[in-house]
Coordinates of C-alpha atoms in Angstrom, one line a residue:
X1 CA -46.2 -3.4 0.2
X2 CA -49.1 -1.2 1.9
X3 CA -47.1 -0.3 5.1
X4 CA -50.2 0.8 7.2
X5 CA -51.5 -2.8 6.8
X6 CA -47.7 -4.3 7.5
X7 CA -47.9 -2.6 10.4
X8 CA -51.3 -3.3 11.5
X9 CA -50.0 -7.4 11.0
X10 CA -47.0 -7.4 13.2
X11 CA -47.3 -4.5 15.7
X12 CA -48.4 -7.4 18.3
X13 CA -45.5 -9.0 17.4
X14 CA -43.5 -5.8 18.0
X15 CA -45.2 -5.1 21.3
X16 CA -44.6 -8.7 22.7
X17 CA -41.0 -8.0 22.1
X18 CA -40.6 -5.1 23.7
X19 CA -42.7 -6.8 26.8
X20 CA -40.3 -9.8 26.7
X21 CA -37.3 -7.6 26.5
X22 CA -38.0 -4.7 29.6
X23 CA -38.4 -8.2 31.5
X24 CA -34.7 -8.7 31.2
X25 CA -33.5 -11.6 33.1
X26 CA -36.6 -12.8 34.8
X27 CA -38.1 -15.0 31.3
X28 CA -38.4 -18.6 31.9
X29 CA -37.4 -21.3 29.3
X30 CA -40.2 -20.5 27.1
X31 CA -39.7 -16.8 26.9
X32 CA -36.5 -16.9 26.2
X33 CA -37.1 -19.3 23.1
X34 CA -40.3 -16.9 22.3
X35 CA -37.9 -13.6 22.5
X36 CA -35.2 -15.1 19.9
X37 CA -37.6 -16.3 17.6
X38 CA -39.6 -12.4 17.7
X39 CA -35.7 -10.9 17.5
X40 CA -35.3 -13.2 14.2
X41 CA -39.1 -12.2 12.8
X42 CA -38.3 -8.6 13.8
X43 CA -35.5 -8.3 12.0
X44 CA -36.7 -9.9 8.6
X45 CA -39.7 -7.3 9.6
X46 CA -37.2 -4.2 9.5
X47 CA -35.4 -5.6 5.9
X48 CA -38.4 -5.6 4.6
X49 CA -39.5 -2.3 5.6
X50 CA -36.3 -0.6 4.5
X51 CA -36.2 -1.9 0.9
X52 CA -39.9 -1.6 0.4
X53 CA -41.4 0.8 2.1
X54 CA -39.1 3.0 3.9
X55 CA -40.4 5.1 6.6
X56 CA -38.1 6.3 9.6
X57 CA -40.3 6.3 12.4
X58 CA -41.4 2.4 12.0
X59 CA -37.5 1.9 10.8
X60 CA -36.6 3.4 13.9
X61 CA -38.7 1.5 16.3
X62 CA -37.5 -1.5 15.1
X63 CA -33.8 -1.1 14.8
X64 CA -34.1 -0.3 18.3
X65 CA -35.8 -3.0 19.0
X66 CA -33.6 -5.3 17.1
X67 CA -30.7 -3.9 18.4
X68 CA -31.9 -4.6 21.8
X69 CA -32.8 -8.3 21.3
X70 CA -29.7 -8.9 19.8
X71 CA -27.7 -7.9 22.9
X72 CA -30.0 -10.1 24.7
X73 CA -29.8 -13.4 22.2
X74 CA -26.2 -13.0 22.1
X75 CA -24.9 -11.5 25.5
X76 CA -21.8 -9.1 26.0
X77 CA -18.5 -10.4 26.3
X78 CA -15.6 -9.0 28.3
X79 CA -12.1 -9.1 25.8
X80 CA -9.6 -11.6 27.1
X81 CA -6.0 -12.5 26.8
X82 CA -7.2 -14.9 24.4
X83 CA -8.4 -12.2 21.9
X84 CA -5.2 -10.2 22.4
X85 CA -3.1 -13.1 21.5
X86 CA -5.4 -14.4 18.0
X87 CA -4.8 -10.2 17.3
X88 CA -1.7 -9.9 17.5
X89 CA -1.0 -13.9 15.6
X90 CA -3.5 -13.9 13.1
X91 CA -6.0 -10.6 13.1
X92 CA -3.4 -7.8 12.2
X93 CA 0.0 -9.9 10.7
X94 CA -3.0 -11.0 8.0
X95 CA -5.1 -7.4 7.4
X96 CA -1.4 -6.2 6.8
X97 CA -0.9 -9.5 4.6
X98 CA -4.0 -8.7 2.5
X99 CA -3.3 -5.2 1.8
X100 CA 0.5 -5.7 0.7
X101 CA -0.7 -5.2 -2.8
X102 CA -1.4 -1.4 -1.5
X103 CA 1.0 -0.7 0.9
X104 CA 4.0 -2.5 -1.0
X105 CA 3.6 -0.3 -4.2
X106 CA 3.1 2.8 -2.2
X107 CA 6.7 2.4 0.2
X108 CA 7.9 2.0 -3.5
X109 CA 6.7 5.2 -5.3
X110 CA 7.3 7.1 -1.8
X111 CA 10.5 5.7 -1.3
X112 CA 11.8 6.5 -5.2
X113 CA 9.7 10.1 -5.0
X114 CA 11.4 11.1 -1.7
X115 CA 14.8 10.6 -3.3
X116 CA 13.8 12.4 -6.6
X117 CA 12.9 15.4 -4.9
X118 CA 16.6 15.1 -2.8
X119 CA 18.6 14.9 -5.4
X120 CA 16.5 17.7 -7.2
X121 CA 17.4 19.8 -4.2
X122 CA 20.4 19.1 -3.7
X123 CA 21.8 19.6 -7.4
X124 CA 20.1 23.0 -7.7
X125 CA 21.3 25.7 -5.3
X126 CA 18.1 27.9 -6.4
X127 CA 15.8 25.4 -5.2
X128 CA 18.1 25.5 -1.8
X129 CA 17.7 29.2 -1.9
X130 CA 14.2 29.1 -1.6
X131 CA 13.9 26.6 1.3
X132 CA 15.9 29.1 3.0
X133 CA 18.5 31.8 3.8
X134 CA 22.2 30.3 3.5
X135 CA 22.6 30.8 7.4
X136 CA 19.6 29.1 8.0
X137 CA 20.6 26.0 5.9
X138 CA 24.2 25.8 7.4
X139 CA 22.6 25.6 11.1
X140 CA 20.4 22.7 9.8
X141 CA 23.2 20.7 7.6
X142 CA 26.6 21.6 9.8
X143 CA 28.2 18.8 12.2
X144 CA 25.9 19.3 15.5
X145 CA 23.4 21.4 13.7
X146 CA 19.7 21.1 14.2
X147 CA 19.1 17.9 12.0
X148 CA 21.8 15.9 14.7
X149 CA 20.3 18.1 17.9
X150 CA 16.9 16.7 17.5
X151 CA 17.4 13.6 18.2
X152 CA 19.3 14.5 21.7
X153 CA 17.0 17.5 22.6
X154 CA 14.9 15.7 25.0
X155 CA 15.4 13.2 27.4
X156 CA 14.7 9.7 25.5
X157 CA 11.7 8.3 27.3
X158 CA 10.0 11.7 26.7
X159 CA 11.5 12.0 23.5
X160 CA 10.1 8.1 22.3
X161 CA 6.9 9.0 23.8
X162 CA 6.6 12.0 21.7
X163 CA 7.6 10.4 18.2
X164 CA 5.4 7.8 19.1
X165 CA 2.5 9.9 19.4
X166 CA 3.1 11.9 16.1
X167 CA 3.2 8.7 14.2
X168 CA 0.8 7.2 15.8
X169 CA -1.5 9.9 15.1
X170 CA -0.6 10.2 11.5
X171 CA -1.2 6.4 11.0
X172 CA -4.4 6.3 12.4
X173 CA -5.7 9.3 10.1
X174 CA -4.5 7.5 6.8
X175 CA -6.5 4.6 8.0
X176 CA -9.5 6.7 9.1
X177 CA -9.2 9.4 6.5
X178 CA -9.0 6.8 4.0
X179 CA -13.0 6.7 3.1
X180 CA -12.8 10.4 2.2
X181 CA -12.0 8.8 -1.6
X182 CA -7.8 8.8 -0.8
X183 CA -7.2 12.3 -1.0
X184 CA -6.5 13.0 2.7
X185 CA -4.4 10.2 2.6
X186 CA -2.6 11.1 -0.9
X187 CA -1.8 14.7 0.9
X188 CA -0.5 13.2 4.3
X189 CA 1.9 10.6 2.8
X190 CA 3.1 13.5 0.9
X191 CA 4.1 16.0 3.3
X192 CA 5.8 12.8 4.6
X193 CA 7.8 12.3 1.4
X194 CA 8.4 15.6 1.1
X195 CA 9.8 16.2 4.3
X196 CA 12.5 13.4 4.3
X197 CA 13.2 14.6 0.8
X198 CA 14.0 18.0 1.6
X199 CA 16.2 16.3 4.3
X200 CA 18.1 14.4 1.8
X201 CA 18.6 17.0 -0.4
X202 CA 20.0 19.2 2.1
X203 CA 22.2 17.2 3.9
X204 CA 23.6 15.8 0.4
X205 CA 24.3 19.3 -0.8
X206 CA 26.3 19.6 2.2
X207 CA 28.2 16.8 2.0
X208 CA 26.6 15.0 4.7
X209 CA 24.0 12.7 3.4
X210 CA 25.8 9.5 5.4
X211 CA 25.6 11.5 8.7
X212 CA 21.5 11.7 7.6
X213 CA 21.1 8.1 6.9
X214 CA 22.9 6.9 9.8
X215 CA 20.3 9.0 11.9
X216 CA 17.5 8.2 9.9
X217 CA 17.8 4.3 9.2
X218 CA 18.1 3.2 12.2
X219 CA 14.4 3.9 13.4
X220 CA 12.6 5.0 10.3
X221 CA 12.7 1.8 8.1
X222 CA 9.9 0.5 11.0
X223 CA 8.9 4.0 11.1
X224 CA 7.9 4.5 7.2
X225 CA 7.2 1.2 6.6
X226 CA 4.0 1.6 9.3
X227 CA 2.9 4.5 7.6
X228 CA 3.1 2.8 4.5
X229 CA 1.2 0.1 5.2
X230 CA -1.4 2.6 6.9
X231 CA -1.4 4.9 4.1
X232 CA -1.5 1.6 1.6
X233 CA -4.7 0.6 3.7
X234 CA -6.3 4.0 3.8
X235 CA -6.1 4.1 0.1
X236 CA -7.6 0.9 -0.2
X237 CA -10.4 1.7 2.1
X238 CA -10.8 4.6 0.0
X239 CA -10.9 2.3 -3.3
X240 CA -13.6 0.3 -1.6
X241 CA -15.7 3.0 -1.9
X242 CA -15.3 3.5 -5.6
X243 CA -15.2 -0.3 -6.6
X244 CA -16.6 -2.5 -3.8
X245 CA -16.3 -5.7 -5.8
X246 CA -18.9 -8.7 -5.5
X247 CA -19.6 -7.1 -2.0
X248 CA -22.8 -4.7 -1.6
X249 CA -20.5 -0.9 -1.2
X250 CA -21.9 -0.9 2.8
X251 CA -20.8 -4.5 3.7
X252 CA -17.4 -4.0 1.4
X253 CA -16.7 -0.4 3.5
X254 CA -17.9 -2.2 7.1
X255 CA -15.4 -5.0 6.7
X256 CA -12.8 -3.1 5.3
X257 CA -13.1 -0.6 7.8
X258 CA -13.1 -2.9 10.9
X259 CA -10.2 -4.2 9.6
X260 CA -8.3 -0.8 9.5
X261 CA -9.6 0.1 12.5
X262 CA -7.4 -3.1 14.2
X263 CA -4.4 -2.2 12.2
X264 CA -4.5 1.2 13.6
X265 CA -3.9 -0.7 17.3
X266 CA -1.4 -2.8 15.4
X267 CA 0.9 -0.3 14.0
X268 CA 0.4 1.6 17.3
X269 CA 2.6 -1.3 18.4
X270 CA 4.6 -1.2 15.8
X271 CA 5.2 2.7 16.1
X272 CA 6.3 2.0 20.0
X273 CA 8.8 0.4 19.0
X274 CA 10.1 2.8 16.1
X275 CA 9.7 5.6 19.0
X276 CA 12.0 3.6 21.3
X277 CA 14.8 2.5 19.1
X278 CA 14.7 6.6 18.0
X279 CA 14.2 8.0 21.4
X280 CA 17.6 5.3 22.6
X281 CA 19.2 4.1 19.6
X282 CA 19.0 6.5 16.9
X283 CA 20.8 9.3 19.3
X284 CA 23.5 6.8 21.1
X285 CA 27.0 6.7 21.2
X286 CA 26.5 3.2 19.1
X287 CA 29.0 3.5 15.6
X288 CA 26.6 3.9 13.1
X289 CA 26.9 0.3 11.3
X290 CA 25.4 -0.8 14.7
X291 CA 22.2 1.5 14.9
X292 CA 21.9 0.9 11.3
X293 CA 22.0 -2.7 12.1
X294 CA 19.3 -2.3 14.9
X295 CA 16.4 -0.7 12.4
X296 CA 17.3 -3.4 9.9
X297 CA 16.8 -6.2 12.5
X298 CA 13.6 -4.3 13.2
X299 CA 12.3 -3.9 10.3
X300 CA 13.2 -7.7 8.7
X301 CA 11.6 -8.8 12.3
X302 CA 8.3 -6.7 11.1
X303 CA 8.6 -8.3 7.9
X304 CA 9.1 -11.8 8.3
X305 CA 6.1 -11.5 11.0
X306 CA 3.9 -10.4 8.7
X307 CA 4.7 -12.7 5.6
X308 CA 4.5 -15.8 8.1
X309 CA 1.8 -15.6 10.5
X310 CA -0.2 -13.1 8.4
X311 CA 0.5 -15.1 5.3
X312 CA -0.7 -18.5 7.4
X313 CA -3.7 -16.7 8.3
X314 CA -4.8 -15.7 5.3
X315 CA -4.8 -19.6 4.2
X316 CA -6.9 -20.1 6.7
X317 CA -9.3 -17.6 5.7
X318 CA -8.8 -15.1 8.1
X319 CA -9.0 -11.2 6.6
X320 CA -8.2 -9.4 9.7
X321 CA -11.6 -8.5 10.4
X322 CA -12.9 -8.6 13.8
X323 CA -14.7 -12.8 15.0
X324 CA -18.0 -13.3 13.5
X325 CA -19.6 -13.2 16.5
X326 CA -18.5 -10.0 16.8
X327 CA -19.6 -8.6 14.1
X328 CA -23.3 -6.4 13.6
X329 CA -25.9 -8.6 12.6
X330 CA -26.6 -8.7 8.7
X331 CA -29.9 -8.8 8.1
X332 CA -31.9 -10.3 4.9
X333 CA -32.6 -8.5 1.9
X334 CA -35.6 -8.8 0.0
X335 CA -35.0 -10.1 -3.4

């Protein structure tokens, strides 16, 4: 395609669309029909461009341009209590649905490597040595040491609020750091694992390992299982890249990542309530069968919502992406 002569073609074409569009709201019936039909030519106009004769300052005109029509042909609109309720009933139970073959294998391997690495340190006193001096490891593991303080050293709205944050924060870079190929995401889940397995193993050498898992369990089953599922989904973002499917690799990545982008709100949610059963629960005077009890509730609750409405949805051929009409306009590609 001889671009000068493309452009010669269509520039009036161009040029009436711009005039239509700095007219805004005054067009009469006739306009208005004229403008979508030059917003549709346009963008054909711009496909073609960019797979046969790319050249940025012509590209660039027109995705303006297109872009602008586009907010004119199909207007803004403001997010209603309607949209928060086919979120929070369809959109995120079925992204979470879709990527269980991610995040399911992934709370497996962590789950089996975190207590790998606490029993090997807690059946090898060298590898105890070199977490830390003896005194050191007795003010972490002893009755009222710093592994039971924690959870009462702040008061427990602050203290929820601040858990919250953390792993609301580490969620949300799985899920974002997910196109870097997985490896962010590999090295956060990690330091994750390896944390609560040092935990184990040191609380288990010292005799203690119920007193552990009655603090942990009753807010991290939610808590892991979110960062599971983000860390499941960031890897699978991060797949996308390396095997997009029957899906061009842009449109595969755009969907994908719009979708992850709305679990990150949803397991924000999800998070809030982790942070407030460990900011109230997990450092009450409740016997431990009944905070234990609380986290499973929790956490079969999560479950049971996201096999059920997130299973329905899926049926129904939702994927957790965000409406159609929502969505950036795909333009035509030149066979």
């Amino acid at each position: 395609m001889d671009l000068d002569v493309f452009v010669t073609a269509h520039r009036a074409e161009w040029d009436r669309l711009e005039h239509l569009l700095k007219r805004g709201r005054g067009l009469t019936g006739t306009e208005a029909d004229e403008l979508v039909v030059l917003y549709q030519r346009t963008a054909t106009h711009l496909s073609l461009i960019h797979s046969q004769a790319p050249d940025p300052r012509t590209e660039g005109r027109l995705t303006q341009l297109v872009a602008r029509a586009r907010s004119v042909v199909t207007g803004t609109r403001k997010a209603s209590w309607r949209d928060v309720t086919r979120f929070l009933s369809a959109g995120f139970p079925a992204a979470v649905y879709r990527s269980r073959h991610w995040w399911v294998p992934t709370a497996v391997f962590s789950t089996l490597l975190a207590a790998l690495i606490g029993w090997w340190i807690g059946t090898h006193p060298e590898v105890q040595a070199a977490i830390g001096a003896p005194d050191d490891l007795r003010a972490l593991t002893r009755p009222g040491g710093e592994y039971e303080a924690y959870y009462s050293s702040h008061p427990a709205a602050s203290f929820a609020a601040q858990v919250w944050t953390n792993n609301a924060q580490a969620a949300a870079m799985c899920l974002v750091l997910g196109a870097f190929f997985c490896l962010p995401v590999i090295w956060i889940l990690f330091t994750n694992v390896l944390n609560l397995g040092v935990g184990i193993g040191l609380m288990s050498s010292a005799g203690r390992l119920d007193t552990f898992l009655g603090l942990i369990l009753p807010h991290g089953l939610l808590e892991l299982t979110a960062l599971f599922v983000a860390a499941g989904t960031g890897l699978k973002l991060g797949w996308t890249l390396i095997d997009p499917g029957p899906r061009s690799r842009r449109a595969a990545l755009a969907e994908e990542g719009r979708a992850a982008l709305g679990m990150a709100i949803g397991l924000a949610l999800v998070l809030f309530v982790s942070g407030v059963i460990e900011g109230f629960v997990t450092p009450s005077s409740l016997p431990t069968w009944a905070r234990i009890a609380v986290g499973v509730a929790a956490e079969l609750a999560f479950l049971l919502y996201v096999h059920a409405l997130g299973g329905r949805a899926v049926r129904a051929g939702d994927t957790g992406d965000v409406a159609a009409a929502e969505r950036a306009t795909a333009l035509p590609t030149a066979a």
